[in-house]
């Protein structure tokens, strides 16, 4: 062994191990991998040049002195390249948080790189930076110190730009890269003191290793359960590809009703199932790579557009039958979404939201759903995004309106209640958006709680400002969604708003949907109890539209039930529908609930409902929902008892 070369050998071995690991790791051809590969190879070349430099023999028969100058020039060029590539690596690895200031430095860095290489090459004939004596030992002068200082300064500037080029300086990935830079600088300083590149080389090899195990660690890309790529890597790869020119075709496999499988079999079956599914998917021809991005979702990237259809057919066959898990056949429900030209999406979040949009549009029944991403659905998705933005700004700036629809009491012969309904204008015009759409969106993006709080405050204000109106109107009904009921802390907030507004609790009723009653969790029970204690009475909304039945209602502390509009269809013809409605209304009355019929549109319906003992009526026959000012006039004009409805 060449004397004093042990550090070099250690560095070389470290890099060879890294290289073997790297080549072994599953990876896509993305930029980070390319750059990291370049760093590794340049690091190896650096070690080889250093070994040759220390070699006492005149290996290349150019004279010991020249051999030293040439090989050390090779070393310096490798160092320049590595430090530049680390910066480039940072740029790609931190793609999502990298800012343009960093981009400008990258450009300047390219010029500095060229200058550094040129100066080093010129030193071979002119020897103005360093030289060697005939025995092959380094001879340094004042220029060499300046030269080394420049390299260190450039490395420090790299560190500065890695940090300043990123919006979130606390990112774990930045820390790894900075450690690498520090190690490299320490290596260069140590190497300069010793007047050779042995330490320098070792420092660089260690810094590459640090990058490998911190920021380029293959295990952080792999899904623990299936061994396929995980969401982190999906984001990394697709952030590069989206919005680009190279086409990207993929099949999303969304598994659903997994909880049913977990309930049917033992705990932990889900992971085993995922592994079995992966085994089927791994060998499909035409699949470029597989991602397991969340527990119920796989994404297969196809090598070409034609292959996407083949892959879809194969996957269809897999989920059409049953999947064998440890000798048991399990049938697994799945939705398959083929997305061609996914590169047209601007960001990974857009793509994920689009998948969510498609899934929501599909009724998840049956075992296998085929969903095709079409141009039309993409347009609809963008339209919905626009509404979501409008909703967000409406919530922030309190731009949602409220309309009130009167509810008529058959016993008192006049309007005794109002239902408050939220209204939002279409972002591209003066039309109203359907609450069915924006309330669902608000539920999905988590702003529904804020909306209810905001509307409740306003409704309390309306009640306080309209004492005279509230003499006739016993209460105002407000819709709250099942999600809100599942959050007792939010229900406390609603009660607090009511208390702060000094509006009596019995002036407000909350309408809760059937869903909340069907999924009667401990949280829902606690919320209902809180409302009861606060003296706020509840109504079940849309009864008869879903799966709730009398058993769900028994024992619930609710004051009344609103029968869904859909139940009214066909009642005027006598027959089954009429008998059905009549009996439900009677049974609910007998159970002690106030019964409200929703969606009454004709005198005929109103008369029948009066006969059948329904307590209250609501519908376009009486009035459509209207703004606060209008409802005041409307109620004032209908103060008197209405003899005939
Ligand atoms: P809902 O609670 O069942 O409200 C009654 C809906 O039926 C209202 O629709 C009302 O305008 C409509 N309607 C009333 N009478 C008739 C009729 O005779 N015929 C027909 N065809 N429709 C009638 P709207 O305002 O479009 O609201 C739709 C749904 O959106 C509401 O259904 C409610 O579930 C939800 N919603 C509205 N505002 C809010 C809110 O502030 N919070 C929550 N959580 N949900 C809301
Ligand atoms: Ca309602
Ligand atoms: Ca309703």
Short mmCIF file of C-alpha atoms in Angstrom, two decimals, residues 137-576:
data_model
loop_
_atom_site.label_atom_id
_atom_site.label_comp_id
_atom_site.label_asym_id
_atom_site.label_seq_id
_atom_site.Cartn_x
_atom_site.Cartn_y
_atom_site.Cartn_z
CA UNK A 137 5.99 16.30 -3.26
CA UNK A 138 3.70 19.30 -3.48
CA UNK A 139 5.22 22.78 -3.68
CA UNK A 140 2.68 25.45 -2.84
CA UNK A 141 2.92 29.21 -3.11
CA UNK A 142 0.77 32.24 -2.31
CA UNK A 143 -1.54 31.49 -5.24
CA UNK A 144 -2.35 28.10 -3.83
CA UNK A 145 -3.68 29.63 -0.61
CA UNK A 146 -5.87 32.02 -2.64
CA UNK A 147 -7.02 29.10 -4.77
CA UNK A 148 -8.05 27.03 -1.72
CA UNK A 149 -9.71 30.05 -0.08
CA UNK A 150 -11.78 30.54 -3.27
CA UNK A 151 -12.93 26.91 -3.16
CA UNK A 152 -13.93 27.27 0.51
CA UNK A 153 -15.72 30.57 -0.17
CA UNK A 154 -17.67 29.00 -3.02
CA UNK A 155 -18.67 26.09 -0.75
CA UNK A 156 -19.81 28.56 1.92
CA UNK A 157 -21.83 30.44 -0.70
CA UNK A 158 -23.38 27.11 -1.74
CA UNK A 159 -24.45 26.55 1.85
CA UNK A 160 -25.88 30.03 2.03
CA UNK A 161 -27.89 29.53 -1.16
CA UNK A 162 -29.14 26.12 -0.13
CA UNK A 163 -30.62 27.75 2.96
CA UNK A 164 -31.77 31.03 1.40
CA UNK A 165 -32.99 29.28 -1.74
CA UNK A 166 -35.52 27.40 0.31
CA UNK A 167 -38.59 28.77 1.93
CA UNK A 168 -38.60 26.32 4.79
CA UNK A 169 -35.09 26.42 6.17
CA UNK A 170 -35.99 23.89 8.86
CA UNK A 171 -36.45 21.10 6.33
CA UNK A 172 -34.75 17.85 7.34
CA UNK A 173 -33.33 17.43 3.84
CA UNK A 174 -31.50 20.77 4.04
CA UNK A 175 -29.79 19.74 7.27
CA UNK A 176 -28.34 16.64 5.57
CA UNK A 177 -27.00 18.70 2.67
CA UNK A 178 -25.50 21.30 4.96
CA UNK A 179 -23.70 18.64 7.00
CA UNK A 180 -22.27 17.35 3.71
CA UNK A 181 -21.03 20.85 2.81
CA UNK A 182 -19.43 21.35 6.25
CA UNK A 183 -17.65 17.99 6.03
CA UNK A 184 -16.40 18.88 2.59
CA UNK A 185 -15.02 22.24 3.76
CA UNK A 186 -13.36 20.59 6.77
CA UNK A 187 -11.83 18.02 4.44
CA UNK A 188 -10.47 20.75 2.15
CA UNK A 189 -9.02 22.72 5.11
CA UNK A 190 -7.44 19.61 6.62
CA UNK A 191 -6.06 18.65 3.21
CA UNK A 192 -4.55 22.12 2.73
CA UNK A 193 -2.75 21.99 6.08
CA UNK A 194 -1.25 18.67 5.14
CA UNK A 195 -0.44 19.98 1.68
CA UNK A 196 -1.97 17.02 -0.04
CA UNK A 197 -5.42 15.83 -0.92
CA UNK A 198 -5.69 12.69 1.22
CA UNK A 199 -7.80 14.28 3.95
CA UNK A 200 -9.68 16.31 1.41
CA UNK A 201 -10.64 13.18 -0.38
CA UNK A 202 -11.73 11.41 2.77
CA UNK A 203 -13.82 14.40 3.86
CA UNK A 204 -15.56 14.42 0.50
CA UNK A 205 -16.21 10.67 0.56
CA UNK A 206 -17.77 10.99 4.02
CA UNK A 207 -19.90 13.93 2.92
CA UNK A 208 -21.23 11.94 -0.05
CA UNK A 209 -22.03 9.14 2.37
CA UNK A 210 -23.89 11.60 4.60
CA UNK A 211 -25.99 12.70 1.65
CA UNK A 212 -26.68 9.10 0.82
CA UNK A 213 -27.89 8.09 4.25
CA UNK A 214 -29.78 11.27 5.06
CA UNK A 215 -31.35 12.77 1.96
CA UNK A 216 -30.95 10.04 -0.60
CA UNK A 217 -31.66 7.14 1.73
CA UNK A 218 -33.46 4.54 -0.37
CA UNK A 219 -35.37 3.14 2.58
CA UNK A 220 -37.18 6.45 3.07
CA UNK A 221 -38.66 5.99 -0.41
CA UNK A 222 -40.01 2.56 0.20
CA UNK A 223 -43.32 1.63 1.69
CA UNK A 224 -42.80 -0.42 4.83
CA UNK A 225 -45.63 -2.83 4.10
CA UNK A 226 -45.34 -3.58 0.41
CA UNK A 227 -41.75 -2.63 -0.45
CA UNK A 228 -42.99 -0.50 -3.35
CA UNK A 229 -42.36 3.24 -3.57
CA UNK A 230 -44.14 5.41 -1.05
CA UNK A 231 -45.93 8.73 -1.19
CA UNK A 232 -42.73 10.67 -0.49
CA UNK A 233 -41.10 9.31 -3.60
CA UNK A 234 -44.28 9.70 -5.60
CA UNK A 235 -44.21 13.40 -4.75
CA UNK A 236 -40.51 13.64 -5.59
CA UNK A 237 -40.84 12.01 -8.98
CA UNK A 238 -44.07 13.66 -10.01
CA UNK A 239 -43.12 17.16 -8.94
CA UNK A 240 -40.52 16.88 -11.68
CA UNK A 241 -42.75 15.35 -14.29
CA UNK A 242 -45.96 17.33 -13.90
CA UNK A 243 -46.37 20.36 -16.08
CA UNK A 244 -43.65 18.92 -18.32
CA UNK A 245 -43.60 17.65 -21.87
CA UNK A 246 -42.94 13.99 -21.31
CA UNK A 247 -46.19 12.06 -21.17
CA UNK A 248 -47.28 10.27 -18.06
CA UNK A 249 -50.01 7.67 -17.97
CA UNK A 250 -51.13 5.99 -14.82
CA UNK A 251 -53.68 3.72 -13.27
CA UNK A 252 -54.90 4.52 -9.79
CA UNK A 253 -56.27 1.59 -7.81
CA UNK A 254 -58.44 2.69 -4.92
CA UNK A 255 -59.46 -0.10 -2.58
CA UNK A 256 -62.57 0.47 -0.57
CA UNK A 257 -64.58 -1.20 2.16
CA UNK A 258 -61.28 -2.34 3.67
CA UNK A 259 -62.78 -1.97 7.14
CA UNK A 260 -65.27 -4.68 6.19
CA UNK A 261 -62.39 -7.06 5.47
CA UNK A 262 -60.68 -6.17 8.75
CA UNK A 263 -63.93 -6.86 10.58
CA UNK A 264 -64.43 -10.20 8.84
CA UNK A 265 -60.90 -11.49 9.35
CA UNK A 266 -58.30 -11.07 12.05
CA UNK A 267 -56.35 -7.90 12.82
CA UNK A 268 -53.39 -7.32 10.56
CA UNK A 269 -55.08 -8.92 7.55
CA UNK A 270 -54.95 -5.60 5.75
CA UNK A 271 -51.15 -5.60 5.57
CA UNK A 272 -51.07 -9.17 4.35
CA UNK A 273 -53.67 -8.33 1.72
CA UNK A 274 -51.60 -5.36 0.53
CA UNK A 275 -48.56 -7.61 0.15
CA UNK A 276 -50.56 -10.16 -1.86
CA UNK A 277 -51.92 -7.44 -4.12
CA UNK A 278 -48.39 -6.11 -4.63
CA UNK A 279 -47.20 -9.56 -5.67
CA UNK A 280 -49.84 -9.57 -8.39
CA UNK A 281 -49.00 -6.07 -9.56
CA UNK A 282 -45.22 -6.35 -9.59
CA UNK A 283 -45.10 -8.72 -12.54
CA UNK A 284 -47.61 -6.97 -14.78
CA UNK A 285 -46.09 -6.27 -18.18
CA UNK A 286 -46.05 -2.64 -19.19
CA UNK A 287 -45.79 -1.30 -15.65
CA UNK A 288 -42.89 1.07 -15.21
CA UNK A 289 -43.20 1.56 -11.47
CA UNK A 290 -45.58 0.94 -8.58
CA UNK A 291 -46.37 3.31 -5.76
CA UNK A 292 -48.32 2.56 -2.61
CA UNK A 293 -49.22 6.11 -1.76
CA UNK A 294 -51.66 5.48 1.08
CA UNK A 295 -53.07 2.41 2.73
CA UNK A 296 -55.90 1.99 0.25
CA UNK A 297 -54.26 3.37 -2.89
CA UNK A 298 -51.81 2.00 -5.45
CA UNK A 299 -50.58 3.95 -8.45
CA UNK A 300 -49.16 2.12 -11.46
CA UNK A 301 -47.20 4.12 -13.99
CA UNK A 302 -47.45 2.70 -17.50
CA UNK A 303 -44.60 2.70 -19.98
CA UNK A 304 -46.91 4.01 -22.71
CA UNK A 305 -50.49 5.06 -23.38
CA UNK A 306 -51.34 1.78 -25.14
CA UNK A 307 -49.91 -0.21 -22.28
CA UNK A 308 -52.18 1.65 -19.86
CA UNK A 309 -55.17 -0.13 -21.35
CA UNK A 310 -53.46 -3.51 -21.14
CA UNK A 311 -52.56 -2.87 -17.52
CA UNK A 312 -56.14 -1.83 -16.75
CA UNK A 313 -57.38 -5.09 -18.23
CA UNK A 314 -54.93 -7.16 -16.16
CA UNK A 315 -55.82 -5.32 -12.95
CA UNK A 316 -59.48 -5.73 -13.75
CA UNK A 317 -58.96 -9.47 -13.88
CA UNK A 318 -57.08 -9.45 -10.57
CA UNK A 319 -59.84 -7.64 -8.70
CA UNK A 320 -62.59 -9.39 -10.63
CA UNK A 321 -61.63 -12.59 -8.83
CA UNK A 322 -60.49 -13.08 -5.30
CA UNK A 323 -57.04 -12.53 -3.87
CA UNK A 324 -55.36 -15.31 -1.95
CA UNK A 325 -53.97 -14.36 1.43
CA UNK A 326 -52.38 -17.21 3.37
CA UNK A 327 -54.62 -19.78 1.71
CA UNK A 328 -57.81 -17.74 2.13
CA UNK A 329 -59.63 -16.17 -0.80
CA UNK A 330 -60.53 -12.56 -0.12
CA UNK A 331 -62.72 -10.52 -2.38
CA UNK A 332 -61.58 -6.94 -2.44
CA UNK A 333 -63.63 -4.04 -3.81
CA UNK A 334 -61.69 -1.57 -5.94
CA UNK A 335 -62.14 1.44 -8.16
CA UNK A 336 -59.78 1.73 -11.13
CA UNK A 337 -59.02 5.16 -12.52
CA UNK A 338 -57.07 5.40 -15.74
CA UNK A 339 -55.46 8.80 -16.18
CA UNK A 340 -53.82 9.57 -19.49
CA UNK A 341 -51.47 12.52 -19.79
CA UNK A 342 -51.28 13.16 -16.09
CA UNK A 343 -48.43 15.57 -16.88
CA UNK A 344 -51.07 18.19 -17.72
CA UNK A 345 -51.69 18.75 -14.01
CA UNK A 346 -49.74 21.57 -12.46
CA UNK A 347 -48.95 19.90 -9.19
CA UNK A 348 -49.21 16.69 -7.32
CA UNK A 349 -51.89 18.21 -5.09
CA UNK A 350 -54.02 19.00 -8.15
CA UNK A 351 -53.66 15.45 -9.33
CA UNK A 352 -54.57 14.03 -5.93
CA UNK A 353 -57.59 16.33 -5.68
CA UNK A 354 -58.68 15.26 -9.14
CA UNK A 355 -58.54 11.60 -8.12
CA UNK A 356 -60.59 12.46 -5.03
CA UNK A 357 -63.06 14.33 -7.25
CA UNK A 358 -63.48 11.33 -9.55
CA UNK A 359 -63.93 8.95 -6.64
CA UNK A 360 -66.59 11.16 -5.12
CA UNK A 361 -68.49 11.26 -8.41
CA UNK A 362 -68.69 7.51 -8.43
CA UNK A 363 -71.12 5.54 -6.43
CA UNK A 364 -68.93 3.07 -4.59
CA UNK A 365 -71.16 0.08 -4.82
CA UNK A 366 -70.45 -3.29 -6.30
CA UNK A 367 -67.00 -4.78 -6.43
CA UNK A 368 -65.21 -3.18 -9.30
CA UNK A 369 -65.68 0.37 -10.53
CA UNK A 370 -64.07 1.57 -13.72
CA UNK A 371 -63.59 5.30 -13.82
CA UNK A 372 -62.18 6.99 -16.85
CA UNK A 373 -60.64 10.39 -16.56
CA UNK A 374 -62.09 12.41 -19.43
CA UNK A 375 -61.59 15.92 -20.69
CA UNK A 376 -65.10 16.71 -19.46
CA UNK A 377 -64.43 15.52 -15.94
CA UNK A 378 -61.22 17.56 -15.85
CA UNK A 379 -63.21 20.66 -16.80
CA UNK A 380 -65.77 19.88 -14.11
CA UNK A 381 -62.97 19.40 -11.64
CA UNK A 382 -61.50 22.81 -12.45
CA UNK A 383 -64.96 24.38 -12.13
CA UNK A 384 -65.32 22.83 -8.71
CA UNK A 385 -61.88 24.09 -7.73
CA UNK A 386 -63.04 27.57 -8.63
CA UNK A 387 -66.06 27.16 -6.38
CA UNK A 388 -63.79 25.90 -3.61
CA UNK A 389 -61.68 29.03 -3.90
CA UNK A 390 -64.80 31.22 -3.91
CA UNK A 391 -66.03 29.39 -0.84
CA UNK A 392 -62.71 29.84 0.91
CA UNK A 393 -62.72 33.56 0.28
CA UNK A 394 -66.42 33.79 1.22
CA UNK A 395 -65.70 32.12 4.55
CA UNK A 396 -62.70 34.35 5.16
CA UNK A 397 -64.52 37.55 4.28
CA UNK A 398 -67.86 36.46 5.69
CA UNK A 399 -69.55 36.75 2.30
CA UNK A 400 -72.02 33.91 2.68
CA UNK A 401 -75.65 35.01 2.70
CA UNK A 402 -78.60 33.57 4.56
CA UNK A 403 -82.12 33.07 3.32
CA UNK A 404 -85.07 32.08 5.44
CA UNK A 405 -87.94 29.79 4.46
CA UNK A 406 -91.12 29.97 6.52
CA UNK A 407 -92.64 26.87 8.12
CA UNK A 408 -96.39 26.75 8.53
CA UNK A 409 -98.09 25.25 11.61
CA UNK A 410 -101.32 23.44 10.80
CA UNK A 411 -102.45 23.65 14.44
CA UNK A 412 -101.93 27.41 14.77
CA UNK A 413 -102.86 28.15 11.18
CA UNK A 414 -99.86 30.48 10.64
CA UNK A 415 -96.13 30.59 10.15
CA UNK A 416 -94.36 29.73 13.38
CA UNK A 417 -90.83 28.84 12.36
CA UNK A 418 -88.12 29.63 9.81
CA UNK A 419 -85.38 27.50 8.33
CA UNK A 420 -82.12 29.36 7.73
CA UNK A 421 -80.34 28.30 4.52
CA UNK A 422 -76.89 29.42 3.43
CA UNK A 423 -76.36 31.06 0.07
CA UNK A 424 -73.23 31.66 -1.98
CA UNK A 425 -73.00 33.45 -5.30
CA UNK A 426 -71.30 31.80 -8.26
CA UNK A 427 -67.77 33.21 -8.66
CA UNK A 428 -68.41 33.85 -12.38
CA UNK A 429 -71.79 35.55 -12.23
CA UNK A 430 -74.70 36.55 -10.14
CA UNK A 431 -76.37 33.13 -9.92
CA UNK A 432 -76.62 31.31 -6.65
CA UNK A 433 -74.62 28.16 -6.24
CA UNK A 434 -76.42 25.13 -5.00
CA UNK A 435 -75.84 24.60 -1.27
CA UNK A 436 -75.74 20.87 -2.00
CA UNK A 437 -72.44 21.57 -3.82
CA UNK A 438 -70.78 24.15 -1.60
CA UNK A 439 -71.86 22.60 1.70
CA UNK A 440 -70.38 19.27 0.59
CA UNK A 441 -67.17 21.06 -0.42
CA UNK A 442 -67.09 22.87 2.91
CA UNK A 443 -67.43 19.53 4.66
CA UNK A 444 -64.56 18.14 2.65
CA UNK A 445 -62.18 21.02 3.12
CA UNK A 446 -63.05 21.42 6.77
CA UNK A 447 -64.63 24.88 6.68
CA UNK A 448 -68.15 23.74 7.52
CA UNK A 449 -67.62 24.36 11.24
CA UNK A 450 -66.54 27.95 10.55
CA UNK A 451 -69.55 28.45 8.28
CA UNK A 452 -72.00 27.26 10.95
CA UNK A 453 -70.38 29.47 13.60
CA UNK A 454 -70.52 32.46 11.29
CA UNK A 455 -74.12 31.83 10.28
CA UNK A 456 -75.21 31.19 13.87
CA UNK A 457 -73.76 34.56 14.95
CA UNK A 458 -75.67 36.28 12.17
CA UNK A 459 -78.90 34.44 12.90
CA UNK A 460 -78.60 35.42 16.57
CA UNK A 461 -78.13 39.03 15.40
CA UNK A 462 -81.24 38.68 13.21
CA UNK A 463 -83.25 37.34 16.17
CA UNK A 464 -82.14 40.23 18.42
CA UNK A 465 -82.92 42.86 15.80
CA UNK A 466 -86.40 41.49 15.09
CA UNK A 467 -88.19 41.26 18.44
CA UNK A 468 -91.59 41.86 16.88
CA UNK A 469 -91.07 39.12 14.30
CA UNK A 470 -89.90 36.68 16.95
CA UNK A 471 -93.16 37.11 18.84
CA UNK A 472 -94.82 35.11 16.10
CA UNK A 473 -91.86 32.96 15.06
CA UNK A 474 -91.12 30.51 17.85
CA UNK A 475 -87.74 29.42 16.53
CA UNK A 476 -85.25 29.44 13.66
CA UNK A 477 -83.97 26.09 12.42
CA UNK A 478 -80.31 25.83 11.47
CA UNK A 479 -78.69 22.95 9.60
CA UNK A 480 -75.63 21.35 11.06
CA UNK A 481 -73.77 18.60 9.32
CA UNK A 482 -73.06 15.13 10.67
CA UNK A 483 -69.34 15.96 10.74
CA UNK A 484 -69.94 18.81 13.17
CA UNK A 485 -71.94 16.61 15.45
CA UNK A 486 -68.98 14.27 15.65
CA UNK A 487 -66.94 17.07 17.22
CA UNK A 488 -68.21 17.85 20.74
CA UNK A 489 -65.69 20.70 21.14
CA UNK A 490 -67.23 22.44 18.14
CA UNK A 491 -70.69 21.92 19.63
CA UNK A 492 -69.44 23.65 22.81
CA UNK A 493 -68.39 26.55 20.60
CA UNK A 494 -71.88 26.77 19.06
CA UNK A 495 -73.47 26.78 22.52
CA UNK A 496 -71.04 29.50 23.64
CA UNK A 497 -71.97 31.67 20.63
CA UNK A 498 -75.61 31.35 21.56
CA UNK A 499 -74.94 32.20 25.22
CA UNK A 500 -72.77 35.19 24.29
CA UNK A 501 -75.47 36.57 22.02
CA UNK A 502 -77.99 36.44 24.88
CA UNK A 503 -80.58 34.86 22.59
CA UNK A 504 -82.73 32.34 24.52
CA UNK A 505 -81.69 28.79 23.64
CA UNK A 506 -85.22 27.80 22.63
CA UNK A 507 -85.20 30.37 19.80
CA UNK A 508 -82.78 28.18 17.87
CA UNK A 509 -83.20 24.56 16.75
CA UNK A 510 -80.57 22.49 15.03
CA UNK A 511 -81.45 20.18 12.19
CA UNK A 512 -79.24 17.12 12.05
CA UNK A 513 -79.23 14.66 9.18
CA UNK A 514 -80.12 11.02 9.28
CA UNK A 515 -76.48 10.04 8.72
CA UNK A 516 -75.58 11.30 12.18
CA UNK A 517 -78.24 9.07 13.66
CA UNK A 518 -77.12 6.01 11.73
CA UNK A 519 -73.46 6.46 12.72
CA UNK A 520 -74.29 7.12 16.33
CA UNK A 521 -70.80 7.30 17.81
CA UNK A 522 -69.81 8.25 21.37
CA UNK A 523 -68.91 11.74 20.08
CA UNK A 524 -72.32 12.22 18.44
CA UNK A 525 -74.01 11.10 21.64
CA UNK A 526 -71.92 13.52 23.69
CA UNK A 527 -72.76 16.44 21.33
CA UNK A 528 -76.48 15.67 21.43
CA UNK A 529 -76.31 15.55 25.21
CA UNK A 530 -74.56 18.93 25.30
CA UNK A 531 -77.30 20.54 23.18
CA UNK A 532 -79.95 19.00 25.37
CA UNK A 533 -78.30 20.37 28.55
CA UNK A 534 -78.01 23.81 26.94
CA UNK A 535 -81.74 23.71 26.12
CA UNK A 536 -81.29 23.62 22.33
CA UNK A 537 -83.76 21.26 20.74
CA UNK A 538 -82.90 19.11 17.75
CA UNK A 539 -84.78 18.01 14.64
CA UNK A 540 -83.95 15.07 12.40
CA UNK A 541 -83.69 16.33 8.83
CA UNK A 542 -84.41 14.48 5.57
CA UNK A 543 -85.96 11.50 7.34
CA UNK A 544 -86.75 8.82 4.77
CA UNK A 545 -84.04 9.79 2.28
CA UNK A 546 -81.50 7.30 3.57
CA UNK A 547 -81.43 4.28 5.76
CA UNK A 548 -82.56 5.58 9.12
CA UNK A 549 -85.54 3.81 10.61
CA UNK A 550 -87.67 4.07 13.69
CA UNK A 551 -85.24 1.98 15.71
CA UNK A 552 -82.55 4.63 15.19
CA UNK A 553 -84.91 7.30 16.47
CA UNK A 554 -86.18 5.53 19.57
CA UNK A 555 -84.79 7.09 22.71
CA UNK A 556 -83.07 9.99 20.90
CA UNK A 557 -83.54 13.33 22.63
CA UNK A 558 -84.92 15.07 19.52
CA UNK A 559 -88.00 17.24 19.37
CA UNK A 560 -89.12 16.55 15.86
CA UNK A 561 -88.59 14.89 12.52
CA UNK A 562 -88.67 16.46 9.08
CA UNK A 563 -89.91 14.06 6.43
CA UNK A 564 -87.87 14.23 3.25
CA UNK A 565 -89.31 15.83 0.14
CA UNK A 566 -88.75 12.65 -1.87
CA UNK A 567 -91.42 10.84 0.19
CA UNK A 568 -94.07 13.22 -1.12
CA UNK A 569 -93.74 12.00 -4.71
CA UNK A 570 -96.96 10.33 -5.81
CA UNK A 571 -98.95 10.84 -2.60
CA UNK A 572 -101.67 12.70 -4.45
CA UNK A 573 -102.49 9.51 -6.42
CA UNK A 574 -103.52 7.57 -3.34
CA UNK A 575 -101.88 4.16 -3.56
CA UNK A 576 -98.76 2.87 -1.89
#
